XYZ file of C-alpha atoms in Angstrom:
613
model
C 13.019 17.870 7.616
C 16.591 17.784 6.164
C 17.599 19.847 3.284
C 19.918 18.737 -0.219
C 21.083 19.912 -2.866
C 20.020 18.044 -6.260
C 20.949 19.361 -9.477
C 21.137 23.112 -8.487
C 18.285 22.960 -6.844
C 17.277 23.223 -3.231
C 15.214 20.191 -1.640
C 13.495 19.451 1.759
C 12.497 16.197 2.150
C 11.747 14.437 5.521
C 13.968 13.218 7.578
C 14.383 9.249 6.173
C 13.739 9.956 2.561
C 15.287 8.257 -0.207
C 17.544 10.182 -2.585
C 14.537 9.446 -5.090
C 12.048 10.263 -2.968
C 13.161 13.716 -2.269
C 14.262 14.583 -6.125
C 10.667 13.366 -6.494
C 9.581 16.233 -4.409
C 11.482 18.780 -6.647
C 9.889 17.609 -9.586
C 13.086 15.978 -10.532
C 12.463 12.092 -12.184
C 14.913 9.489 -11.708
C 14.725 6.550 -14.236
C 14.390 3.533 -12.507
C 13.285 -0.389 -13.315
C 13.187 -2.501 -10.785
C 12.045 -0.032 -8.046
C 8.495 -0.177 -7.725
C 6.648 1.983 -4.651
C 5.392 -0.020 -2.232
C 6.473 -3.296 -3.255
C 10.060 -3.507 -4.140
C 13.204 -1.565 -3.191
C 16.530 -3.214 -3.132
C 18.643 -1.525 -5.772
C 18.991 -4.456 -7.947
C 19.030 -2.741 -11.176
C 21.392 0.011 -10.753
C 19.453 1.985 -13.634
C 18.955 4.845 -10.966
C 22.485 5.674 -9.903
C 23.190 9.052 -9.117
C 26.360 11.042 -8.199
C 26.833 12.245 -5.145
C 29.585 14.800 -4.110
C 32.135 13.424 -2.030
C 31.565 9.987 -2.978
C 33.649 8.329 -5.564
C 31.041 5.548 -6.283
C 27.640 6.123 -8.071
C 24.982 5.394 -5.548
C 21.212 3.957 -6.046
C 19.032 6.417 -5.933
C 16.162 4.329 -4.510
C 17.968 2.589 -1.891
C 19.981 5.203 -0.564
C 18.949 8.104 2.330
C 19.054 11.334 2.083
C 21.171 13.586 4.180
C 21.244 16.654 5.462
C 23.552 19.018 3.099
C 24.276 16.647 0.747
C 24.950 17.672 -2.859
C 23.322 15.445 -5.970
C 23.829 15.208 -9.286
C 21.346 13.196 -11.179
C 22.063 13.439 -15.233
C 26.091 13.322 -15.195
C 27.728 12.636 -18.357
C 29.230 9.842 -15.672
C 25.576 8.853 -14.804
C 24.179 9.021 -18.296
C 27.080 6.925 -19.975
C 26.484 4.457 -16.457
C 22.823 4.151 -17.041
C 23.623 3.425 -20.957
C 25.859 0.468 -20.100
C 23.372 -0.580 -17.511
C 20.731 -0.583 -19.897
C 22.670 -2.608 -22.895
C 24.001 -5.113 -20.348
C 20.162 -5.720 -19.326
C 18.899 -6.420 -22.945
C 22.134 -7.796 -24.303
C 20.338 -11.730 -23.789
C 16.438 -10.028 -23.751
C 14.742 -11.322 -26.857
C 14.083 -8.234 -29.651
C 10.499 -9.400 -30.324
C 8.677 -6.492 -29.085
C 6.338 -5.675 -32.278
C 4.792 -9.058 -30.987
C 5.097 -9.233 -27.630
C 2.216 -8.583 -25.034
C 3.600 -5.927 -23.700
C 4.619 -3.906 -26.640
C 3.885 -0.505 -26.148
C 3.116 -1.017 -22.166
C 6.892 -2.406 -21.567
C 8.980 -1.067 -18.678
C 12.298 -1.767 -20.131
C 11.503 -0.394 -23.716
C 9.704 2.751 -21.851
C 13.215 2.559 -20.210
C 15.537 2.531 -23.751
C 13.677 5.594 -24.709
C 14.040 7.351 -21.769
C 17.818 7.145 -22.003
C 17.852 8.034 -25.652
C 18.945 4.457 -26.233
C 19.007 3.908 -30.440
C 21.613 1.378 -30.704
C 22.930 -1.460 -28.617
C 26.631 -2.320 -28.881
C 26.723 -5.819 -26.360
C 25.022 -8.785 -27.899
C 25.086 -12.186 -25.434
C 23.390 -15.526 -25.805
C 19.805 -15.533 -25.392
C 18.187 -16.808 -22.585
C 16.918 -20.323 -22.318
C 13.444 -20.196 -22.991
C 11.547 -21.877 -20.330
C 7.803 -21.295 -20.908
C 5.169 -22.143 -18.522
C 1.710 -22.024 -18.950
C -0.677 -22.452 -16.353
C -4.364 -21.792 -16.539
C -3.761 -18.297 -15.549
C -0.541 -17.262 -15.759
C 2.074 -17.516 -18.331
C 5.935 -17.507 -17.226
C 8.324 -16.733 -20.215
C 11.838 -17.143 -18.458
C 13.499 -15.290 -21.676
C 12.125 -11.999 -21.409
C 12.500 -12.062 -17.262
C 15.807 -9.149 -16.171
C 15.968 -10.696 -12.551
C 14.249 -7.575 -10.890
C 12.890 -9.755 -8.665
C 9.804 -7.727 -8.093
C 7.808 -10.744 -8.676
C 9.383 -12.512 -5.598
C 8.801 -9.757 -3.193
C 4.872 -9.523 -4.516
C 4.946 -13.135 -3.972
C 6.499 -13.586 -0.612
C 6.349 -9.998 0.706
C 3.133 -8.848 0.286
C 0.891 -12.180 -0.498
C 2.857 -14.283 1.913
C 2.512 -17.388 -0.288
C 6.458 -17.662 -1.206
C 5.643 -19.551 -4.957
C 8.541 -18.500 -7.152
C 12.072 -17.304 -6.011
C 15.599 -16.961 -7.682
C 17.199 -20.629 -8.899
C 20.914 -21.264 -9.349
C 23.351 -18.486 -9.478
C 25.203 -16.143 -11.929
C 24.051 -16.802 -15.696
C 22.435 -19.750 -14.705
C 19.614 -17.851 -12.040
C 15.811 -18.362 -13.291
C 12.853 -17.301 -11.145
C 10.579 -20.384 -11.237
C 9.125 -22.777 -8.438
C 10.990 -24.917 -6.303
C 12.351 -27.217 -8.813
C 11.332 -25.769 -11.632
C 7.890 -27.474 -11.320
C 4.809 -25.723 -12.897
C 3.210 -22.790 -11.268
C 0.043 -25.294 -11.393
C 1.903 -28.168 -9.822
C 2.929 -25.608 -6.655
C 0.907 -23.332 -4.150
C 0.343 -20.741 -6.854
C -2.814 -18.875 -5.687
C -2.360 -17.791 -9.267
C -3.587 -14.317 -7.917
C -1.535 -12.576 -11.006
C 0.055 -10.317 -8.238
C 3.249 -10.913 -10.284
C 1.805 -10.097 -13.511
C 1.093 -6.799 -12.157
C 4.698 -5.684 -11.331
C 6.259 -7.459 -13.668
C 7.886 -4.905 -16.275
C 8.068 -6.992 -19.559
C 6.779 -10.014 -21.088
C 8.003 -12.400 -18.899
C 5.221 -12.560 -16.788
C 1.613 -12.275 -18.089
C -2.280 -13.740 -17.620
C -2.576 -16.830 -19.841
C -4.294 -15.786 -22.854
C -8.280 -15.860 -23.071
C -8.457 -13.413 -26.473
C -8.269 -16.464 -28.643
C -10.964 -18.697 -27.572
C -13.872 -15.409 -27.136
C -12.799 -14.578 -30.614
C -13.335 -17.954 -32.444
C -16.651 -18.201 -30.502
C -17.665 -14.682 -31.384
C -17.121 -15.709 -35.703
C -18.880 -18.749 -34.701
C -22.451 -18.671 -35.580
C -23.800 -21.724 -33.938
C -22.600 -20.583 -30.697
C -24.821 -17.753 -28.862
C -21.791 -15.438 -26.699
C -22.652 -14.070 -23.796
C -20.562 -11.891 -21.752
C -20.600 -10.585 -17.905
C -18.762 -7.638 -16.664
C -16.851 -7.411 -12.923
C -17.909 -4.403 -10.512
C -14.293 -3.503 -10.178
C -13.726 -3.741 -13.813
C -15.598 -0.181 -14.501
C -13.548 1.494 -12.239
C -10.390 0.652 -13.746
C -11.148 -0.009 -17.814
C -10.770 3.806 -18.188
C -7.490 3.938 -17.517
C -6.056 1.437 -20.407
C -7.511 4.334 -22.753
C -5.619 7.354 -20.620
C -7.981 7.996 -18.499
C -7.294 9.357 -14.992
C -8.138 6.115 -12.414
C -11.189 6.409 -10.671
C -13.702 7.108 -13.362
C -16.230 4.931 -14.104
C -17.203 4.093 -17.342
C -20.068 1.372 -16.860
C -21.915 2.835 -19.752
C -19.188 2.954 -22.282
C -18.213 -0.510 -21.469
C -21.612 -1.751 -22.025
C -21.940 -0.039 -25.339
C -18.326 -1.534 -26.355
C -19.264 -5.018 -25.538
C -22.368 -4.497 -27.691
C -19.840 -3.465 -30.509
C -17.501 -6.217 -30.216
C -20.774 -8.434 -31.126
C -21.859 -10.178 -27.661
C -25.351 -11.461 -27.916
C -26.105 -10.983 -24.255
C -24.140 -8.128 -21.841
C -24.763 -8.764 -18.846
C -23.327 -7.758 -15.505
C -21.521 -9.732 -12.631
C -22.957 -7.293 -10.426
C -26.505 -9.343 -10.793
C -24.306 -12.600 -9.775
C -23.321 -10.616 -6.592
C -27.025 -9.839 -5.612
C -27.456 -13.487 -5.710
C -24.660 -14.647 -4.380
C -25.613 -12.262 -0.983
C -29.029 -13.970 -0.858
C -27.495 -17.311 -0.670
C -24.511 -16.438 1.214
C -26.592 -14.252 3.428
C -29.273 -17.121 4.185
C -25.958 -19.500 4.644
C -24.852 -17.427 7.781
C -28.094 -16.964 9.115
C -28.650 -20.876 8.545
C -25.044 -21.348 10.540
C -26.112 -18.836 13.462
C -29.449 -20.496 14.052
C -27.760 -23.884 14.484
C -24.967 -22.779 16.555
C -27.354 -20.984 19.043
C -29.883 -23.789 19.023
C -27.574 -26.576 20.124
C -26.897 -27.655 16.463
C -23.619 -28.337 14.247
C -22.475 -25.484 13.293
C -19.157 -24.368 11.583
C -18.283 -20.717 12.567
C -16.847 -18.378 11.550
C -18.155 -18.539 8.073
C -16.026 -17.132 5.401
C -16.182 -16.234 2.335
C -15.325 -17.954 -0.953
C -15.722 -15.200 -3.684
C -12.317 -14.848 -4.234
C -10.486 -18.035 -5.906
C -7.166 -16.881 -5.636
C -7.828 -17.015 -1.386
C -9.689 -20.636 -1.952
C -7.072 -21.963 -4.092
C -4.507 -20.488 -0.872
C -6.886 -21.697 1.665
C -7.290 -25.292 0.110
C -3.160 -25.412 -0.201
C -2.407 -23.408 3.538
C -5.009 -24.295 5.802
C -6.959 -27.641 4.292
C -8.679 -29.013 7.427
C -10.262 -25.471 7.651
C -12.247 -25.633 4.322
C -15.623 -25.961 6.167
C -15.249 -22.735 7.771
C -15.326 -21.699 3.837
C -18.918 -20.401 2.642
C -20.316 -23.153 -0.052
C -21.461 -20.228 -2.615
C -19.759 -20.625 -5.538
C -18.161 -16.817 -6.887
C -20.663 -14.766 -8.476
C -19.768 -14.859 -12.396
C -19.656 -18.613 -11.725
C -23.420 -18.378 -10.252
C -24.515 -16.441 -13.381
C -22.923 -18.594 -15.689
C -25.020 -21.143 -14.432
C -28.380 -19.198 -13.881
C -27.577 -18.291 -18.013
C -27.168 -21.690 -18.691
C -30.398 -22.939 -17.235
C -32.383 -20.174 -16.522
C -31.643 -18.262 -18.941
C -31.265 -20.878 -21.652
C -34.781 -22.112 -21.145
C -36.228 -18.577 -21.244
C -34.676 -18.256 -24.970
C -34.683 -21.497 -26.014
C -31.615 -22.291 -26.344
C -29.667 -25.563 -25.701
C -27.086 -24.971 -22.845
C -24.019 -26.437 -24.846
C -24.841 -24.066 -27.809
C -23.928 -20.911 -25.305
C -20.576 -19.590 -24.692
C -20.243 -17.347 -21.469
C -17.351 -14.891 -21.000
C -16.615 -13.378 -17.607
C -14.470 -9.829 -17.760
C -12.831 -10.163 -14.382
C -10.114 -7.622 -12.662
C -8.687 -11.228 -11.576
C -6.075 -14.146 -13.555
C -7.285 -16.492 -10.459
C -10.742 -16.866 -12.642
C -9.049 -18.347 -14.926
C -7.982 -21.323 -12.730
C -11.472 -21.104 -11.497
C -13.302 -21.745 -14.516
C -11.904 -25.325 -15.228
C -12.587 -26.713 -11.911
C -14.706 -30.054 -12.392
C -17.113 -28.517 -9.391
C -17.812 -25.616 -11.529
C -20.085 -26.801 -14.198
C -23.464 -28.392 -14.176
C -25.671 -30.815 -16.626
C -22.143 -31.325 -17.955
C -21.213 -27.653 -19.087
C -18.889 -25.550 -17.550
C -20.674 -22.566 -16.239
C -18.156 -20.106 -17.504
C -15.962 -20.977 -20.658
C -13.792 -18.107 -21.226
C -12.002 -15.605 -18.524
C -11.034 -11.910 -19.599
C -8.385 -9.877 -17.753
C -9.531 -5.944 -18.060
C -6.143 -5.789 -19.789
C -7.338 -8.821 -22.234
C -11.194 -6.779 -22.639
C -9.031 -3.032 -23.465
C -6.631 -4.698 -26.144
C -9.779 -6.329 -27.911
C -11.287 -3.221 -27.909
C -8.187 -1.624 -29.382
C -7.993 -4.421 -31.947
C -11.629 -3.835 -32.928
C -10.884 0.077 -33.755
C -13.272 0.707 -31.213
C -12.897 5.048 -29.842
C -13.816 4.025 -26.292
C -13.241 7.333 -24.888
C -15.942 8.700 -27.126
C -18.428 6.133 -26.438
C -22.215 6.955 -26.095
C -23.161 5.794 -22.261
C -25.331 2.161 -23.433
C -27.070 -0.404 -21.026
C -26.958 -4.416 -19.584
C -29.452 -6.425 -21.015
C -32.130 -7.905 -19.237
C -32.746 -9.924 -17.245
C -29.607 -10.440 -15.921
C -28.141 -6.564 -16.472
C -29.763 -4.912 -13.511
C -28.200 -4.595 -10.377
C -28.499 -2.531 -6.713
C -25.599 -0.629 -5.106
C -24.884 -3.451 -2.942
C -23.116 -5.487 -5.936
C -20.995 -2.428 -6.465
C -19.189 -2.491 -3.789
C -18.404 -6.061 -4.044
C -15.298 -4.644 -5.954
C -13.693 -3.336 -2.586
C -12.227 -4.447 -0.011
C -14.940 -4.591 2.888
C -17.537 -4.295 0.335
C -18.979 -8.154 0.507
C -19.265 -8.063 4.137
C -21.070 -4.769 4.297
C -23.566 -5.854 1.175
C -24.137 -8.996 3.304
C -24.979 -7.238 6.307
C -27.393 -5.110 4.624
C -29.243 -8.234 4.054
C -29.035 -10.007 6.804
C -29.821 -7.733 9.389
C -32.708 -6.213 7.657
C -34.111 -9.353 7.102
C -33.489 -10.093 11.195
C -34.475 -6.569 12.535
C -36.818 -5.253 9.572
C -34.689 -2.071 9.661
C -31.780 -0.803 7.364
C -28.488 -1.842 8.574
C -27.045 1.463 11.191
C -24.121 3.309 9.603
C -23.499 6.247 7.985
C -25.530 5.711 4.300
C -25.802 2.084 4.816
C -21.927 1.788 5.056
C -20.501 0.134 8.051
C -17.555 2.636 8.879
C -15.220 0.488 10.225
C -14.587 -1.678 8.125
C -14.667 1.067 4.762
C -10.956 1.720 3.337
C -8.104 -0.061 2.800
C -6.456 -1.181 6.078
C -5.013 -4.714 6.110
C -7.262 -5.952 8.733
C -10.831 -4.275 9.756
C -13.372 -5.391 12.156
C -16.288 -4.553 13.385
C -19.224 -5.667 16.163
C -23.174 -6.019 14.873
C -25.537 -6.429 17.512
C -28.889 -7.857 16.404
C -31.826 -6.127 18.335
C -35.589 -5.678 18.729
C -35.427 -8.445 16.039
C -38.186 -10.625 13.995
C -40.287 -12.833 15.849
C -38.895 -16.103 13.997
C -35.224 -14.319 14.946
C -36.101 -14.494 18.378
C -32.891 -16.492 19.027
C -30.790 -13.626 18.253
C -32.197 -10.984 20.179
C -29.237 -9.596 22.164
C -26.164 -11.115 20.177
C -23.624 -9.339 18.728
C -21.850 -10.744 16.160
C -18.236 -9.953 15.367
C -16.928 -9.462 11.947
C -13.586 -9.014 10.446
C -12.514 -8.060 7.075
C -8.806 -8.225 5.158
C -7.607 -8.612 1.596
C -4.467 -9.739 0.894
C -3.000 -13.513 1.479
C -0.516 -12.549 3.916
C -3.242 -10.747 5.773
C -5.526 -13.922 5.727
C -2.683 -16.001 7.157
C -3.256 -13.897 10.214
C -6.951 -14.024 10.589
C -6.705 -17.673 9.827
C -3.852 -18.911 12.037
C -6.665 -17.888 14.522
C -9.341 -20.027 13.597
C -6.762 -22.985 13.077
C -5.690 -22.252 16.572
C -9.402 -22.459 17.842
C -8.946 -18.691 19.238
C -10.992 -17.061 16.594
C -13.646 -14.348 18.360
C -15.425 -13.650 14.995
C -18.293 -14.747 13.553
C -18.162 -13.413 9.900
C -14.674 -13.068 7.845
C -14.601 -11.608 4.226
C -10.845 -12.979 2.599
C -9.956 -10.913 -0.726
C -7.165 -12.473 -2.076
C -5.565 -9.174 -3.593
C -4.257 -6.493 -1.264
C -7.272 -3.888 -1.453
C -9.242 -6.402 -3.236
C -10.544 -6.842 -6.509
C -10.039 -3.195 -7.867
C -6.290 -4.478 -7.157
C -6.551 -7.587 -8.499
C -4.024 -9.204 -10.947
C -6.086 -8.356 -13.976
C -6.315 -4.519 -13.694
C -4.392 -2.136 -15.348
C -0.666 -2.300 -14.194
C 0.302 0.061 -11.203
C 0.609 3.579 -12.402
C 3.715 5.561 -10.268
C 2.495 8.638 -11.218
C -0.723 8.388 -9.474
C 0.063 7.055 -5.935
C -3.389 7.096 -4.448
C -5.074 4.986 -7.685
C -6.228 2.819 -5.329
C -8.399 4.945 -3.756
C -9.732 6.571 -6.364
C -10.788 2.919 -7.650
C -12.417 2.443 -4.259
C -13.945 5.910 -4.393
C -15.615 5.252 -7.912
C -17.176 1.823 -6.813
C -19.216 3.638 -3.767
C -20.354 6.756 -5.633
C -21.653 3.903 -8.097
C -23.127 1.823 -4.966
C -24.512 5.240 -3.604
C -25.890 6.674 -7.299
C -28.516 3.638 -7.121
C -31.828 3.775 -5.940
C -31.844 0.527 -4.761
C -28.781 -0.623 -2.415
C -30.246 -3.733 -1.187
C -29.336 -7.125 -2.836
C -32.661 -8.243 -1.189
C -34.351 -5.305 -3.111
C -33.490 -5.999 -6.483
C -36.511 -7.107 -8.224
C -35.161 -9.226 -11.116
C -33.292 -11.121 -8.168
C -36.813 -11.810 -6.318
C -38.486 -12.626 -10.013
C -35.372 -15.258 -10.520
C -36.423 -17.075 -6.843
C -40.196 -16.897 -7.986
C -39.761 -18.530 -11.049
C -36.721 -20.592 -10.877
C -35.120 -21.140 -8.012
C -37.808 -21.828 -5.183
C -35.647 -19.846 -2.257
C -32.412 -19.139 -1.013
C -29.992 -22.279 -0.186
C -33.078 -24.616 -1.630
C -32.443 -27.774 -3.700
C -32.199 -26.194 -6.889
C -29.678 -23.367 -5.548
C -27.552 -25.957 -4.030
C -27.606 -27.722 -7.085
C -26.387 -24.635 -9.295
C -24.807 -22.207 -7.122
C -23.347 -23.727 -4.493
C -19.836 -25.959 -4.260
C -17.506 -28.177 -2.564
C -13.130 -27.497 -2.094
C -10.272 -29.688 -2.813
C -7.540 -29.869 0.222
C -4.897 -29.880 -1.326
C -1.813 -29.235 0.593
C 1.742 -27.304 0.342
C 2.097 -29.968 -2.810
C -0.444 -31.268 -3.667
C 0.131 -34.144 -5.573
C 1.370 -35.473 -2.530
C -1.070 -34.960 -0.303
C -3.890 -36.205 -2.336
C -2.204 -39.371 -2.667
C -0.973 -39.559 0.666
C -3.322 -37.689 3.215
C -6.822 -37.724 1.742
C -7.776 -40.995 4.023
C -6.218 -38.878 7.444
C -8.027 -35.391 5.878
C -11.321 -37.620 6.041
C -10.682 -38.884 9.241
C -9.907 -35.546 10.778
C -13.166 -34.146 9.025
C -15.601 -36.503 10.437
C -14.085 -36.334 13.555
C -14.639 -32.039 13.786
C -17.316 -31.980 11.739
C -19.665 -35.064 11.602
C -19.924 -37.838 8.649
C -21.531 -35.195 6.456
């Protein structure tokens, strides 16, 4: 521990600490902008200079260490008047259209002007060129961007995919894709990890609002809407709630208000998508240890920001991708067939919204493979951002909700689909299948939960050893499967470098393609830096909601065994491959490009590994 001085008051703060890290400690805030914990430091912005005895320059609070002895001074006149010019040399080109913007009212940089008792502005520059760029899911608005560059360390620090980065110099520097092609037109995961950090309007999730609100004043159209697991452990905190609690019932009952014909939950879609994904792997392991074609390991494809990274990064690996389409996709389709025959109603007369924690849905959604009969299976994407400011618009008092219900049959849902919101949480509902089904005994663990691979470590793995098994399992009596788990694109790279390499041990790999998966996913409410640990309290919510269920069993869930008996036939049968299942698109580093110039060599190489098929 070393010991300061800042602003009168005595500090220890461990040895390595940043200047704002120890005021921190003493209850002392330090305005900042482009610092954001745990994802960008580099002193960029300035806006959190301090004065520092002995020292004739102001220093950056967030970049520079703390010493032993040292005397601080964090509110000079020196420091105020610094921070003032800062802050009018930041917005002297920024656009003054914040009654409209998205991010009125949730901006970093106004937050900031009234935090430095800013009521005037005295330098006035020429505006920014506006550059606007739309992509399916996200929407770049170069005007409004102050060069923090946070989105450039989310995007090659932490996902690993290296997308957007600083262009030209001086005046002239724009953040944008190599260049200055379209995020869609580039290896854009369009995860939304940007979004997320960015502090104004400059980088948001393509609006959805629009389109759900024409269909919802349309009266020939019958709206349906499906809610995300991770999505109730996060909504809360849009309306000042603390993160973690859950609020599953007042979202239902809001979705009912905002005049949805059918609420139903995702968390159905991810019962079904373990039955087929679970049969899937037991489909692969049977052929592998009977001398068949096999593709192992099998991983899985619930996450399209990882596919879309997967199809650019690692194309001739696509077959070790599960063929289960994402779970709001599979219940889009189950409502548009077998739910549209149960009411009557003609497929291309429903409108289905999905309420996702994720902007890579929204690149989902308008993928030819995703539709059926000729209708897209979803046809509208919600951010939980997107779902709060309808509510807000609608008058709705959310925090004073009455608890309500999903509708049947598509509403209920075990504990299993829960957790399909962590990271971890798709492998472990999988397993609870799969090795009942083998063993006819619940899956060992403490509660059903497979310990090691629980929490929010990059990479987790784990060993399953299948014993005293079924009769028609015979095959796998004795063999322990290995698993591994990460979230996180940069994390993937790792686990997948493996199996390009041919030295992969495992058996099993779950991708999420947001660090700590989908209750971090680019759709959530932005990062709060007053509550550190709101990850974990997200994750915390989503198993007490697994373990508040009497049924935690995908397998279990009754309405999912009443949708095989009168629909579908069985898991991974003609009619599921039909609806629920899909094909990927290699695509390359650009992939323009490589469709037009490697497709031919991609097939070669295919049947070559793989077989004609």
């Amino acid at each position: 521990m070393i010991e300061l001085t800042i602003n009168g008051k005595k500090v220890s703060a461990p040895e390595g600490s940043t200047i704002m890290e120890a005021a921190k400690l003493a209850g002392i805030s330090i305005p900042h902008l482009c610092h954001c914990p745990g994802i960008h430091t580099n002193g960029s912005c300035r806006i959190c200079v301090v004065e520092i005895e002995g020292m004739k320059k102001l220093m950056a609070s967030c970049i520079v260490k703390a010493q032993d002895g040292m005397v601080v001074h964090t509110s000079t006149e020196r420091v105020r008047m610094a921070r003032k010019i800062i802050y009018d040399l930041l917005i002297s080109n920024h656009p003054r259209d914040c009654t409209f913007c998205s991010r009125n009212q949730s901006c970093e940089l106004q937050q900031l002007g009234g935090t430095l008792g800013i009521l005037e502005t005295h330098i006035h520059g020429e505006q920014s060129p506006v550059r606007v760029d739309i992509s399916p899911s996200i929407t770049r608005d170069t005007k409004k961007c102050i060069l923090c560059r946070r989105c450039v360390t989310a995007c090659h620090e932490v996902q690993g995919v290296g997308a957007i980065f600083g262009q030209n110099r001086g005046f002239n520097t724009v953040i944008a894709p190599a260049m200055a092609m379209p995020l869609e037109k580039v290896d854009c995961a369009m995860c939304g990890q940007c979004t997320v950090v960015c502090p104004t309007g400059a980088l948001t999730e393509t609006d959805g609002m629009d389109r759900v609100w024409d269909a919802l004043n349309d009266p020939t159209k019958r709206v349906v809407v499906q809610v995300a697991p991770a999505v109730r452990a996060a909504l809360g905190e849009e309306f000042h709630m603390e993160p973690g609690v859950t609020v599953t019932g007042k979202m239902a009952t809001a979705l009912h208000d905002l005049g949805f014909d059918d609420v139903f939950d995702t968390n159905y879609g991810a019962d079904l998508t373990i039955m087929e994904e679970g049969t899937e792997l037991l489909q692969r392991l049977t052929a592998a240890l009977n001398g068949g074609k096999a593709v192992l390991p099998m991983i899985t494809s619930c996450s399209p920001g990882w596919i879309k990274h997967c199809e650019h990064a690692y194309p001739y690996q696509l077959p070790h991708l599960s063929s289960c389409k994402s779970p709001h996709t599979m219940l889009g389709a189950v409502i548009k067939s077998y739910y549209a025959n149960k009411i009557g109603v003609d497929p291309k007369d429903m409108f289905v919204v999905s309420v996702m924690p994720c902007t890579a849905k929204k690149y989902e959604i308008q993928r030819p493979e995703m539709q059926n009969g000729g209708n897209y299976n979803v046809d509208a994407v919600l951010t939980t951002r997107e779902l709060a400011r309808m509510i807000r618009t609608m008058g709705i008092d959310f925090v004073n909700l009455e608890d309500g219900e999903f509708d049947a049959p598509l509403g209920f849902s075990t504990g299993a689909a829960d957790i399909f919101g962590v990271t971890g949480g798709v492998m472990e509902a999988a397993l609870r299948t799969v090795y009942e089904l083998v063993t006819g005994r619940p899956l060992p663990g403490h509660n059903l939960h497979l310990m090691p691979i629980v929490g929010l470590d990059k990479i987790k793995t784990a060993d399953i050893t299948f014993e005293n098994v079924k009769p028609e399992y015979s095959f796998l009596e004795g063999v322990t499967a290995k698993i591994a788990v990460t979230s996180g694109l940069k994390n993937a790279d790792v686990l997948m470098d493996e199996v390009k390499a041919g030295t992969s041990p495992y058996t099993f790999i779950e991708v999420m393609g947001c660090p700590s998966g989908c209750i971090n996913g680019g759709g959530q409410p932005r990062i709060k830096n007053n509550v550190p640990n709101y990850k974990e309290l997200r994750l915390e919510a989503l198993y007490n909601e697994d373990e508040g269920k009497q049924l935690r069993k995908s397998h279990e869930n009754p309405d999912i065994i009443a949708l095989y008996n009168e629909f579908l036939g069985e898991p991974c049968g003609h009619l599921s491959h039909e609806l629920l299942h899909t094909t990927y698109t290699p695509r390359g580093h650009f992939n323009e490009y490589f469709q037009e110039h490697m497709q031919k060599e991609y097939a070669t190489v295919m049947a070559g590994m793989y077989g004609e098929e």
